[in-house]
Short mmCIF file of C-alpha atoms in Angstrom, two decimals:
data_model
loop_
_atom_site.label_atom_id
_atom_site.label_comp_id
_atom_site.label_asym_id
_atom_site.label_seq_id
_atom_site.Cartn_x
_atom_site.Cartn_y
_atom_site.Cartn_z
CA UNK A 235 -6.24 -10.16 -61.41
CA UNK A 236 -8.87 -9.05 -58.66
CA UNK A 237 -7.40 -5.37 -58.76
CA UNK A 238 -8.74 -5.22 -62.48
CA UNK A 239 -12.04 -6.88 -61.89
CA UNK A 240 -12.65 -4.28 -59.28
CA UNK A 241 -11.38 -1.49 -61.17
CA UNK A 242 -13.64 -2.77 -64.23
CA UNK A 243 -17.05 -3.68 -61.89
CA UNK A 244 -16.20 0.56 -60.30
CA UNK A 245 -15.81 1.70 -64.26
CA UNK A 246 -18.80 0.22 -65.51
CA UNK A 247 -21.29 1.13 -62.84
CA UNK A 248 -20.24 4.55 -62.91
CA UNK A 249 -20.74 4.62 -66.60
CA UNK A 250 -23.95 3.32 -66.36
CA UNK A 251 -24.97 5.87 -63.64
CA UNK A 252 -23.83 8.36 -66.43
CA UNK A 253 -26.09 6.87 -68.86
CA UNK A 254 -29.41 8.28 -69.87
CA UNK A 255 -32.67 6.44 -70.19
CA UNK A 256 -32.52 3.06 -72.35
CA UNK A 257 -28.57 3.16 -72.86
CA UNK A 258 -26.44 0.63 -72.51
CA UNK A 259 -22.66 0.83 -71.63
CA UNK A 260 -20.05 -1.84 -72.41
CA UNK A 261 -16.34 -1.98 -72.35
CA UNK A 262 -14.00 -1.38 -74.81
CA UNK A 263 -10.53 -1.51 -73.17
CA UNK A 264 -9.02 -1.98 -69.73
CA UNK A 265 -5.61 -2.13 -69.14
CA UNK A 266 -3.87 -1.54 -65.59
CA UNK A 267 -0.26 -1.47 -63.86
CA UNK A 268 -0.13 -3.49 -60.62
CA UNK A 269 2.16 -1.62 -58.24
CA UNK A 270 2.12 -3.88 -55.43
CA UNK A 271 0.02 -6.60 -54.04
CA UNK A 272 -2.71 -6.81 -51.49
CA UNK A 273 -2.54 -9.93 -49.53
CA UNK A 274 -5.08 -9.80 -47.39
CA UNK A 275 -7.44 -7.10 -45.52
CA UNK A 276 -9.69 -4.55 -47.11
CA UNK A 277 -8.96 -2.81 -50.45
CA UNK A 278 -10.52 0.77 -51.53
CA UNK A 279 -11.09 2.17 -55.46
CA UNK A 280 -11.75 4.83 -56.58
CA UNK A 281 -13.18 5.86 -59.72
CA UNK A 282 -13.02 8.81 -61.38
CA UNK A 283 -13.90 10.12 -64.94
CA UNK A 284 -11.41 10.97 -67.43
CA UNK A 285 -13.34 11.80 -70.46
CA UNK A 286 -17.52 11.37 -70.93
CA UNK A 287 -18.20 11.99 -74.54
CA UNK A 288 -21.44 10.79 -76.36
CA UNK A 289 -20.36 7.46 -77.73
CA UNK A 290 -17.29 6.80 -75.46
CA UNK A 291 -16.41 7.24 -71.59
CA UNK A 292 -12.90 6.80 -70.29
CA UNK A 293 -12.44 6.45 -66.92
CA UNK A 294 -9.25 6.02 -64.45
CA UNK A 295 -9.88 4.13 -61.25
CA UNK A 296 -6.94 3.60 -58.51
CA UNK A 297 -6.52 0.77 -56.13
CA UNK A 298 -5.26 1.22 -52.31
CA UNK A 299 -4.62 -0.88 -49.59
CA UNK A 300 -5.68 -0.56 -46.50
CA UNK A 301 -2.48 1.53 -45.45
CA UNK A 302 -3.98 3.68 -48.27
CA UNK A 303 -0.60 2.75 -50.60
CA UNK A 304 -1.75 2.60 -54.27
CA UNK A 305 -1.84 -0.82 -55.59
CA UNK A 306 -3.04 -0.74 -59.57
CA UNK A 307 -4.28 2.09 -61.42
CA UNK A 308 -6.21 1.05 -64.16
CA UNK A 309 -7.62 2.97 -67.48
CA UNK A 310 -11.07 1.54 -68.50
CA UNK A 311 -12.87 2.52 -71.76
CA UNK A 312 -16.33 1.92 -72.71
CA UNK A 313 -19.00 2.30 -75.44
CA UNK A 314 -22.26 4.10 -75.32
CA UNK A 315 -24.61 2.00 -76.95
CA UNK A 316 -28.43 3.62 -78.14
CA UNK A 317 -31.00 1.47 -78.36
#
C-alpha cells in the first residue's frame, strides 16, 4: 500500500511540473506489482515519463530499497484538465 501512494504522490507532482499555466492534472489509473517488501529504513522512487501527450501523461515510477533492490514498479496515468 505505501509503495503506491508514493509512486502516485512522485506521478502527480511531476505531472503537474509538466503542466502549463492554469492546468490541472488528475489521475486516471495506477496500477503496480509489489516485488518485495520494505520493512523498515529508507525507500527511493523514481519517476520517469512514459508518454506526455496533450490531454494524457503516463508515467512509470520504480520503488527501491535501501540496498537499491526494486520493490514495486508502478504505471500511473493522468488527465490534463484546461480550465
Amino acid at each position: 500500500g505505501a509503495s503506491v501512494v508514493l509512486a502516485e504522490s512522485l506521478g502527480s507532482i511531476a505531472g503537474y511540473m509538466c503542466s502549463e499555466g492554469e492546468q490541472k492534472v488528475v489521475g486516471l489509473e495506477i496500477n503496480a506489482n509489489h516485488v518485495r517488501a520494505a520493512r523498515s529504513g529508507v525507500v527511493k522512487g523514481i519517476c520517469k515519463p512514459i508518454y506526455l501527450g496533450r490531454r494524457q501523461q503516463v508515467w512509470n515510477i520504480e520503488v527501491f530499497n535501501e540496498q537499491g533492490k526494486l520493490c514495486c514498479t508502478s504505471r500511473l496515468t493522468t488527465a490534463v484538465l484546461f480550465e
